PDB file of C-alpha atoms in Angstrom:
ATOM      1  CA  MET A   1       0.000   0.000   0.000  1.00  0.00           C
ATOM      2  CA  PRO A   2       1.499   3.393  -0.928  1.00  0.00           C
ATOM      3  CA  VAL A   3       2.199   6.002   1.726  1.00  0.00           C
ATOM      4  CA  GLU A   4      -0.815   8.163   2.602  1.00  0.00           C
ATOM      5  CA  ILE A   5      -0.477  11.669   4.001  1.00  0.00           C
ATOM      6  CA  THR A   6      -3.367  13.400   5.784  1.00  0.00           C
ATOM      7  CA  TRP A   7      -3.073  17.065   6.774  1.00  0.00           C
ATOM      8  CA  TRP A   8      -5.223  17.975   9.767  1.00  0.00           C
ATOM      9  CA  GLY A   9      -4.068  21.612   9.913  1.00  0.00           C
ATOM     10  CA  HIS A  10      -1.039  23.550  11.162  1.00  0.00           C
ATOM     11  CA  ALA A  11       1.825  21.015  11.532  1.00  0.00           C
ATOM     12  CA  THR A  12      -0.441  18.078  12.399  1.00  0.00           C
ATOM     13  CA  CYS A  13      -0.275  15.256   9.859  1.00  0.00           C
ATOM     14  CA  THR A  14      -0.804  11.523   9.783  1.00  0.00           C
ATOM     15  CA  VAL A  15       1.721   9.537   7.761  1.00  0.00           C
ATOM     16  CA  GLU A  16       0.455   6.010   7.134  1.00  0.00           C
ATOM     17  CA  ASP A  17       3.049   3.672   5.657  1.00  0.00           C
ATOM     18  CA  ARG A  18       3.142  -0.144   5.691  1.00  0.00           C
ATOM     19  CA  GLY A  19       0.074  -0.124   7.939  1.00  0.00           C
ATOM     20  CA  THR A  20       1.809   2.008  10.578  1.00  0.00           C
ATOM     21  CA  ARG A  21       0.303   5.363  11.591  1.00  0.00           C
ATOM     22  CA  VAL A  22       2.701   8.170  12.542  1.00  0.00           C
ATOM     23  CA  LEU A  23       1.204  11.434  13.852  1.00  0.00           C
ATOM     24  CA  THR A  24       3.139  14.720  13.812  1.00  0.00           C
ATOM     25  CA  ASP A  25       2.894  17.645  16.255  1.00  0.00           C
ATOM     26  CA  PRO A  26      -0.718  16.971  17.329  1.00  0.00           C
ATOM     27  CA  LEU A  27      -2.735  20.141  17.871  1.00  0.00           C
ATOM     28  CA  PHE A  28      -6.439  19.402  18.268  1.00  0.00           C
ATOM     29  CA  THR A  29      -7.731  22.561  19.950  1.00  0.00           C
ATOM     30  CA  ARG A  30      -9.928  25.367  18.635  1.00  0.00           C
ATOM     31  CA  ARG A  31      -8.002  27.929  20.670  1.00  0.00           C
ATOM     32  CA  LEU A  32      -4.456  28.191  22.008  1.00  0.00           C
ATOM     33  CA  ALA A  33      -3.694  31.260  24.136  1.00  0.00           C
ATOM     34  CA  HIS A  34      -4.190  34.237  21.762  1.00  0.00           C
ATOM     35  CA  LEU A  35      -4.661  32.008  18.698  1.00  0.00           C
ATOM     36  CA  ARG A  36      -7.918  30.647  17.342  1.00  0.00           C
ATOM     37  CA  ARG A  37      -8.530  28.158  14.604  1.00  0.00           C
ATOM     38  CA  ARG A  38      -9.872  30.173  11.681  1.00  0.00           C
ATOM     39  CA  ARG A  39     -10.075  27.459   9.032  1.00  0.00           C
ATOM     40  CA  GLY A  40     -10.945  23.791   9.120  1.00  0.00           C
ATOM     41  CA  ALA A  41     -12.735  21.890  11.865  1.00  0.00           C
ATOM     42  CA  PRO A  42     -10.537  20.441  14.603  1.00  0.00           C
ATOM     43  CA  PRO A  43      -9.354  16.931  13.730  1.00  0.00           C
ATOM     44  CA  PRO A  44     -11.797  14.114  14.530  1.00  0.00           C
ATOM     45  CA  PRO A  45     -11.090  11.660  17.357  1.00  0.00           C
ATOM     46  CA  SER A  46      -9.671   9.185  14.843  1.00  0.00           C
ATOM     47  CA  ALA A  47      -6.771  11.576  14.198  1.00  0.00           C
ATOM     48  CA  ALA A  48      -5.444  10.818  17.671  1.00  0.00           C
ATOM     49  CA  LEU A  49      -4.990   7.123  16.823  1.00  0.00           C
ATOM     50  CA  ALA A  50      -1.324   6.534  16.118  1.00  0.00           C
ATOM     51  CA  ASP A  51       1.370   3.919  16.545  1.00  0.00           C
ATOM     52  CA  LEU A  52       3.948   6.666  17.079  1.00  0.00           C
ATOM     53  CA  VAL A  53       3.749  10.435  17.651  1.00  0.00           C
ATOM     54  CA  LEU A  54       6.533  12.827  16.654  1.00  0.00           C
ATOM     55  CA  VAL A  55       7.004  16.193  18.384  1.00  0.00           C
ATOM     56  CA  SER A  56       9.423  18.498  16.598  1.00  0.00           C
ATOM     57  CA  HIS A  57      10.102  21.120  19.276  1.00  0.00           C
ATOM     58  CA  LEU A  58       8.831  22.595  22.505  1.00  0.00           C
ATOM     59  CA  HIS A  59       6.714  25.538  21.328  1.00  0.00           C
ATOM     60  CA  ALA A  60       3.143  25.194  22.579  1.00  0.00           C
ATOM     61  CA  ASP A  61       1.653  24.984  19.075  1.00  0.00           C
ATOM     62  CA  HIS A  62       3.795  21.885  18.432  1.00  0.00           C
ATOM     63  CA  LEU A  63       4.102  20.321  21.895  1.00  0.00           C
ATOM     64  CA  HIS A  64       0.527  20.837  23.103  1.00  0.00           C
ATOM     65  CA  LEU A  65      -0.074  18.980  26.340  1.00  0.00           C
ATOM     66  CA  PRO A  66      -3.909  18.807  26.184  1.00  0.00           C
ATOM     67  CA  SER A  67      -3.693  17.328  22.678  1.00  0.00           C
ATOM     68  CA  LEU A  68      -1.117  14.766  23.800  1.00  0.00           C
ATOM     69  CA  ALA A  69      -3.452  13.852  26.667  1.00  0.00           C
ATOM     70  CA  ARG A  70      -6.031  12.721  24.076  1.00  0.00           C
ATOM     71  CA  LEU A  71      -3.746   9.964  22.798  1.00  0.00           C
ATOM     72  CA  ALA A  72      -4.525   6.377  23.710  1.00  0.00           C
ATOM     73  CA  PRO A  73      -2.740   5.006  26.793  1.00  0.00           C
ATOM     74  CA  GLY A  74       0.541   3.390  25.870  1.00  0.00           C
ATOM     75  CA  THR A  75       1.104   5.552  22.780  1.00  0.00           C
ATOM     76  CA  ARG A  76       4.794   6.243  22.216  1.00  0.00           C
ATOM     77  CA  VAL A  77       5.682   9.905  21.798  1.00  0.00           C
ATOM     78  CA  VAL A  78       9.096  11.019  20.508  1.00  0.00           C
ATOM     79  CA  VAL A  79      10.208  14.422  21.821  1.00  0.00           C
ATOM     80  CA  PRO A  80      13.515  16.315  21.659  1.00  0.00           C
ATOM     81  CA  LYS A  81      16.133  15.436  24.244  1.00  0.00           C
ATOM     82  CA  ASP A  82      15.560  17.008  27.689  1.00  0.00           C
ATOM     83  CA  ALA A  83      11.997  18.002  26.778  1.00  0.00           C
ATOM     84  CA  ALA A  84      10.615  16.543  30.002  1.00  0.00           C
ATOM     85  CA  ARG A  85      12.974  18.742  32.010  1.00  0.00           C
ATOM     86  CA  SER A  86      11.941  21.862  30.088  1.00  0.00           C
ATOM     87  CA  VAL A  87       8.213  21.013  30.044  1.00  0.00           C
ATOM     88  CA  PRO A  88       7.343  19.436  33.413  1.00  0.00           C
ATOM     89  CA  GLY A  89       3.785  18.773  32.263  1.00  0.00           C
ATOM     90  CA  LEU A  90       5.120  15.982  30.064  1.00  0.00           C
ATOM     91  CA  ARG A  91       5.953  14.009  33.183  1.00  0.00           C
ATOM     92  CA  ARG A  92       2.296  14.102  34.221  1.00  0.00           C
ATOM     93  CA  LEU A  93       1.243  12.254  31.062  1.00  0.00           C
ATOM     94  CA  ARG A  94       2.058   8.948  32.722  1.00  0.00           C
ATOM     95  CA  ALA A  95      -0.165   6.910  30.411  1.00  0.00           C
ATOM     96  CA  LEU A  96       2.104   7.752  27.460  1.00  0.00           C
ATOM     97  CA  LYS A  97       5.550   6.385  26.716  1.00  0.00           C
ATOM     98  CA  ILE A  98       7.802   9.401  26.240  1.00  0.00           C
ATOM     99  CA  ILE A  99      10.974   8.806  24.201  1.00  0.00           C
ATOM    100  CA  GLU A 100      13.597  11.570  24.145  1.00  0.00           C
ATOM    101  CA  ALA A 101      15.664  11.786  20.971  1.00  0.00           C
ATOM    102  CA  GLU A 102      18.366  13.854  19.313  1.00  0.00           C
ATOM    103  CA  ALA A 103      19.508  14.121  15.713  1.00  0.00           C
ATOM    104  CA  GLY A 104      20.703  10.756  14.413  1.00  0.00           C
ATOM    105  CA  ASP A 105      18.599   8.623  16.763  1.00  0.00           C
ATOM    106  CA  LEU A 106      16.427   5.852  15.318  1.00  0.00           C
ATOM    107  CA  VAL A 107      13.043   4.704  16.633  1.00  0.00           C
ATOM    108  CA  LYS A 108      11.288   1.584  15.326  1.00  0.00           C
ATOM    109  CA  ALA A 109       7.491   1.626  15.156  1.00  0.00           C
ATOM    110  CA  GLY A 110       5.498  -1.174  13.565  1.00  0.00           C
ATOM    111  CA  ASN A 111       6.785  -1.574  10.031  1.00  0.00           C
ATOM    112  CA  VAL A 112       8.628   1.750   9.764  1.00  0.00           C
ATOM    113  CA  THR A 113      11.788   3.273  11.194  1.00  0.00           C
ATOM    114  CA  VAL A 114      11.973   6.935  12.186  1.00  0.00           C
ATOM    115  CA  ARG A 115      15.222   8.910  12.157  1.00  0.00           C
ATOM    116  CA  ALA A 116      15.561  12.265  13.905  1.00  0.00           C
ATOM    117  CA  VAL A 117      17.327  14.960  11.872  1.00  0.00           C
ATOM    118  CA  PRO A 118      18.409  18.534  12.706  1.00  0.00           C
ATOM    119  CA  ALA A 119      16.253  21.621  12.270  1.00  0.00           C
ATOM    120  CA  ASP A 120      17.105  25.318  12.422  1.00  0.00           C
ATOM    121  CA  HIS A 121      14.600  26.673  14.921  1.00  0.00           C
ATOM    122  CA  ASP A 122      14.394  27.991  18.485  1.00  0.00           C
ATOM    123  CA  GLY A 123      13.935  24.911  20.661  1.00  0.00           C
ATOM    124  CA  ARG A 124      12.964  26.661  23.894  1.00  0.00           C
ATOM    125  CA  ARG A 125       9.606  26.416  25.623  1.00  0.00           C
ATOM    126  CA  LEU A 126       8.598  30.042  25.123  1.00  0.00           C
ATOM    127  CA  PRO A 127       8.119  32.679  26.350  1.00  0.00           C
ATOM    128  CA  VAL A 128      10.776  31.749  28.929  1.00  0.00           C
ATOM    129  CA  GLY A 129      13.154  28.908  29.482  1.00  0.00           C
ATOM    130  CA  PRO A 130      16.660  27.808  28.609  1.00  0.00           C
ATOM    131  CA  GLN A 131      17.319  26.395  25.175  1.00  0.00           C
ATOM    132  CA  ARG A 132      17.898  22.806  26.282  1.00  0.00           C
ATOM    133  CA  SER A 133      16.124  20.942  23.520  1.00  0.00           C
ATOM    134  CA  PRO A 134      17.219  21.532  19.921  1.00  0.00           C
ATOM    135  CA  ALA A 135      14.375  21.400  17.399  1.00  0.00           C
ATOM    136  CA  LEU A 136      14.147  18.286  15.234  1.00  0.00           C
ATOM    137  CA  GLY A 137      12.754  17.057  11.965  1.00  0.00           C
ATOM    138  CA  TYR A 138      12.049  13.391  11.291  1.00  0.00           C
ATOM    139  CA  ILE A 139      12.329  10.903   8.429  1.00  0.00           C
ATOM    140  CA  VAL A 140       9.669   8.159   8.392  1.00  0.00           C
ATOM    141  CA  ASP A 141      11.196   5.253   6.459  1.00  0.00           C
ATOM    142  CA  GLY A 142       8.824   2.587   5.137  1.00  0.00           C
ATOM    143  CA  ASP A 143       7.689   1.983   1.577  1.00  0.00           C
ATOM    144  CA  ALA A 144       8.496   5.693   1.185  1.00  0.00           C
ATOM    145  CA  ARG A 145      10.871   8.020   2.958  1.00  0.00           C
ATOM    146  CA  THR A 146       8.783  10.909   4.288  1.00  0.00           C
ATOM    147  CA  TYR A 147      10.480  14.007   5.733  1.00  0.00           C
ATOM    148  CA  PHE A 148       8.550  15.966   8.349  1.00  0.00           C
ATOM    149  CA  ALA A 149      10.468  19.208   8.806  1.00  0.00           C
ATOM    150  CA  GLY A 150       8.632  20.388  11.927  1.00  0.00           C
ATOM    151  CA  ASP A 151       9.478  24.089  12.010  1.00  0.00           C
ATOM    152  CA  THR A 152      12.773  25.153  10.495  1.00  0.00           C
ATOM    153  CA  GLY A 153      14.645  27.705   8.485  1.00  0.00           C
ATOM    154  CA  LEU A 154      17.071  26.934   5.703  1.00  0.00           C
ATOM    155  CA  PHE A 155      20.470  25.735   6.827  1.00  0.00           C
ATOM    156  CA  GLU A 156      23.643  24.951   4.941  1.00  0.00           C
ATOM    157  CA  SER A 157      23.690  21.195   5.481  1.00  0.00           C
ATOM    158  CA  MET A 158      19.940  20.690   4.977  1.00  0.00           C
ATOM    159  CA  GLY A 159      20.211  18.457   1.910  1.00  0.00           C
ATOM    160  CA  GLU A 160      22.906  16.320   3.488  1.00  0.00           C
ATOM    161  CA  ALA A 161      21.092  16.052   6.838  1.00  0.00           C
ATOM    162  CA  VAL A 162      17.805  14.997   5.242  1.00  0.00           C
ATOM    163  CA  GLY A 163      19.242  12.758   2.535  1.00  0.00           C
ATOM    164  CA  ASP A 164      17.230  11.025  -0.166  1.00  0.00           C
ATOM    165  CA  VAL A 165      13.490  11.314   0.513  1.00  0.00           C
ATOM    166  CA  ASP A 166      10.320  10.688  -1.459  1.00  0.00           C
ATOM    167  CA  VAL A 167       7.945  13.122   0.261  1.00  0.00           C
ATOM    168  CA  ALA A 168       8.613  16.377   2.150  1.00  0.00           C
ATOM    169  CA  LEU A 169       6.110  17.927   4.576  1.00  0.00           C
ATOM    170  CA  LEU A 170       7.364  21.516   4.694  1.00  0.00           C
ATOM    171  CA  PRO A 171       6.206  24.530   6.709  1.00  0.00           C
ATOM    172  CA  VAL A 172       5.386  27.437   4.397  1.00  0.00           C
ATOM    173  CA  GLY A 173       3.890  30.013   6.772  1.00  0.00           C
ATOM    174  CA  GLY A 174       2.974  30.570  10.393  1.00  0.00           C
ATOM    175  CA  TRP A 175       0.245  31.691  12.762  1.00  0.00           C
ATOM    176  CA  GLY A 176       0.758  35.459  12.660  1.00  0.00           C
ATOM    177  CA  PRO A 177       1.234  38.375  10.306  1.00  0.00           C
ATOM    178  CA  TYR A 178       5.039  38.231  10.532  1.00  0.00           C
ATOM    179  CA  LEU A 179       7.389  35.268  10.376  1.00  0.00           C
ATOM    180  CA  GLY A 180      10.370  35.467  12.693  1.00  0.00           C
ATOM    181  CA  ALA A 181      13.819  34.107  12.021  1.00  0.00           C
ATOM    182  CA  HIS A 182      14.352  30.388  11.471  1.00  0.00           C
ATOM    183  CA  HIS A 183      11.105  29.817   9.583  1.00  0.00           C
ATOM    184  CA  LEU A 184      10.266  28.977   5.989  1.00  0.00           C
ATOM    185  CA  ASP A 185       8.033  31.225   3.928  1.00  0.00           C
ATOM    186  CA  PRO A 186       6.845  29.999   0.509  1.00  0.00           C
ATOM    187  CA  ALA A 187       9.989  31.155  -1.310  1.00  0.00           C
ATOM    188  CA  ARG A 188      12.381  29.678   1.245  1.00  0.00           C
ATOM    189  CA  ALA A 189      10.339  26.465   1.375  1.00  0.00           C
ATOM    190  CA  ALA A 190      10.687  26.217  -2.409  1.00  0.00           C
ATOM    191  CA  GLU A 191      14.430  26.670  -2.025  1.00  0.00           C
ATOM    192  CA  ALA A 192      14.382  23.853   0.536  1.00  0.00           C
ATOM    193  CA  LEU A 193      12.687  21.687  -2.090  1.00  0.00           C
ATOM    194  CA  ALA A 194      15.478  22.459  -4.521  1.00  0.00           C
ATOM    195  CA  ARG A 195      18.071  21.400  -1.922  1.00  0.00           C
ATOM    196  CA  ILE A 196      16.268  18.255  -0.788  1.00  0.00           C
ATOM    197  CA  ALA A 197      14.853  17.211  -4.185  1.00  0.00           C
ATOM    198  CA  PRO A 198      12.017  14.962  -2.996  1.00  0.00           C
ATOM    199  CA  ARG A 199       9.612  13.430  -5.455  1.00  0.00           C
ATOM    200  CA  ALA A 200       6.579  15.065  -3.834  1.00  0.00           C
ATOM    201  CA  ALA A 201       5.810  17.752  -1.268  1.00  0.00           C
ATOM    202  CA  VAL A 202       2.909  18.805   0.951  1.00  0.00           C
ATOM    203  CA  PRO A 203       2.834  22.363   2.386  1.00  0.00           C
ATOM    204  CA  VAL A 204       1.880  22.590   6.062  1.00  0.00           C
ATOM    205  CA  HIS A 205       2.012  25.077   8.965  1.00  0.00           C
ATOM    206  CA  TYR A 206      -0.172  27.774   7.414  1.00  0.00           C
ATOM    207  CA  GLY A 207      -3.786  28.815   7.009  1.00  0.00           C
ATOM    208  CA  THR A 208      -5.105  27.329  10.261  1.00  0.00           C
ATOM    209  CA  TYR A 209      -4.480  29.490  13.360  1.00  0.00           C
ATOM    210  CA  TRP A 210      -4.382  33.267  13.620  1.00  0.00           C
ATOM    211  CA  PRO A 211      -4.246  35.772  16.505  1.00  0.00           C
ATOM    212  CA  ILE A 212      -7.619  36.837  17.836  1.00  0.00           C
ATOM    213  CA  GLY A 213      -8.623  40.296  16.640  1.00  0.00           C
ATOM    214  CA  MET A 214      -5.990  40.446  13.890  1.00  0.00           C
ATOM    215  CA  ASP A 215      -7.975  39.083  10.955  1.00  0.00           C
ATOM    216  CA  ALA A 216      -7.406  42.275   8.953  1.00  0.00           C
ATOM    217  CA  VAL A 217      -3.653  42.548   9.665  1.00  0.00           C
ATOM    218  CA  ARG A 218      -1.656  41.302   6.659  1.00  0.00           C
ATOM    219  CA  PRO A 219      -4.370  38.740   5.820  1.00  0.00           C
ATOM    220  CA  HIS A 220      -2.387  37.473   2.829  1.00  0.00           C
ATOM    221  CA  GLU A 221       0.001  35.837   5.298  1.00  0.00           C
ATOM    222  CA  PHE A 222      -2.909  33.614   6.346  1.00  0.00           C
ATOM    223  CA  HIS A 223      -4.631  33.005   3.019  1.00  0.00           C
ATOM    224  CA  THR A 224      -1.906  32.805   0.370  1.00  0.00           C
ATOM    225  CA  PRO A 225       1.126  30.748   1.524  1.00  0.00           C
ATOM    226  CA  GLY A 226      -0.169  27.459   0.104  1.00  0.00           C
ATOM    227  CA  ASP A 227      -0.821  28.825  -3.378  1.00  0.00           C
ATOM    228  CA  GLU A 228       2.365  30.894  -3.327  1.00  0.00           C
ATOM    229  CA  PHE A 229       4.384  27.826  -2.391  1.00  0.00           C
ATOM    230  CA  VAL A 230       2.889  25.957  -5.352  1.00  0.00           C
ATOM    231  CA  ARG A 231       3.940  28.843  -7.616  1.00  0.00           C
ATOM    232  CA  GLN A 232       7.428  29.159  -6.165  1.00  0.00           C
ATOM    233  CA  ALA A 233       8.007  25.401  -6.236  1.00  0.00           C
ATOM    234  CA  ALA A 234       7.136  25.313  -9.939  1.00  0.00           C
ATOM    235  CA  LEU A 235       9.894  27.869 -10.540  1.00  0.00           C
ATOM    236  CA  ARG A 236      12.609  26.519  -8.251  1.00  0.00           C
ATOM    237  CA  ALA A 237      11.917  22.787  -8.108  1.00  0.00           C
ATOM    238  CA  PRO A 238       9.791  21.985 -11.188  1.00  0.00           C
ATOM    239  CA  GLY A 239      10.421  18.254 -10.886  1.00  0.00           C
ATOM    240  CA  VAL A 240       8.630  18.020  -7.533  1.00  0.00           C
ATOM    241  CA  ALA A 241       4.909  17.156  -7.470  1.00  0.00           C
ATOM    242  CA  VAL A 242       3.291  19.538  -4.954  1.00  0.00           C
ATOM    243  CA  HIS A 243       0.026  18.486  -3.293  1.00  0.00           C
ATOM    244  CA  ARG A 244      -1.759  21.388  -1.595  1.00  0.00           C
ATOM    245  CA  LEU A 245      -4.293  19.730   0.696  1.00  0.00           C
ATOM    246  CA  GLY A 246      -7.332  21.105   2.412  1.00  0.00           C
ATOM    247  CA  HIS A 247      -7.833  20.448   6.116  1.00  0.00           C
ATOM    248  CA  GLY A 248      -8.584  16.768   6.644  1.00  0.00           C
ATOM    249  CA  GLU A 249      -7.650  15.833   3.067  1.00  0.00           C
ATOM    250  CA  SER A 250      -5.325  12.956   2.171  1.00  0.00           C
ATOM    251  CA  VAL A 251      -3.012  12.148  -0.714  1.00  0.00           C
ATOM    252  CA  ARG A 252      -1.071   9.102  -1.815  1.00  0.00           C
ATOM    253  CA  PRO A 253       1.931  10.584  -3.623  1.00  0.00           C
ATOM    254  CA  GLU A 254       3.664   8.591  -6.299  1.00  0.00           C
ATOM    255  CA  VAL A 255       7.031   7.425  -5.009  1.00  0.00           C
ATOM    256  CA  ALA A 256       9.846   5.338  -6.439  1.00  0.00           C
ATOM    257  CA  ASP A 257       9.785   1.586  -5.930  1.00  0.00           C
ATOM    258  CA  ARG A 258      11.881   0.550  -2.939  1.00  0.00           C
TER     259      ARG A 258
END
């Protein structure tokens, strides 16, 4: 069965490969602090069913404790090294099996193997806290190699760190009118495609959450990143098939035989 990617919104995706379900950065809430979900219904309960959960970094829109609490008891959750020290609430999720990882570590789950890779992003639990846990991306290796970038900027060794992959799940926007450093906008995400050269890509991390009361502030940063990424990718990485999904939609990208 080919790999199937479902985008639930923001950075939350299900990667199903060889019958194994891998869930990324689960965020199931309608509201998070000053953010509200402006597009797409929250993921259904079935989205929380996973053989393995990957958390890319400690920011609350990626490591969301109430969403993790919705996972089935015994679910294994991979988090960056020292995350439990930086986020004490993780230690209260006793029903889950928390696995701390750093770049290069391998985790076996069902019929796939997951490898942690570096990311260029602030790994702290904001707004305060020491930077103890470097941000990560992950490669899910099954019938396809699927790269989940988490949240990252471009970095010099990106192509080498990621290696040969079939599908890239790349952030192309954010949750506010301005992107800070160490993020990918549509143009930089297209440049990442050129460096990584996957066979297919799915844009994520855009068009879902937005600050309350700021709907009219730079609205194009909410509405346009997906389409702009498609345009930029066609210019910079024309050999990559880009699948722009709606919330809750799935795709089975064509990948090379393994």
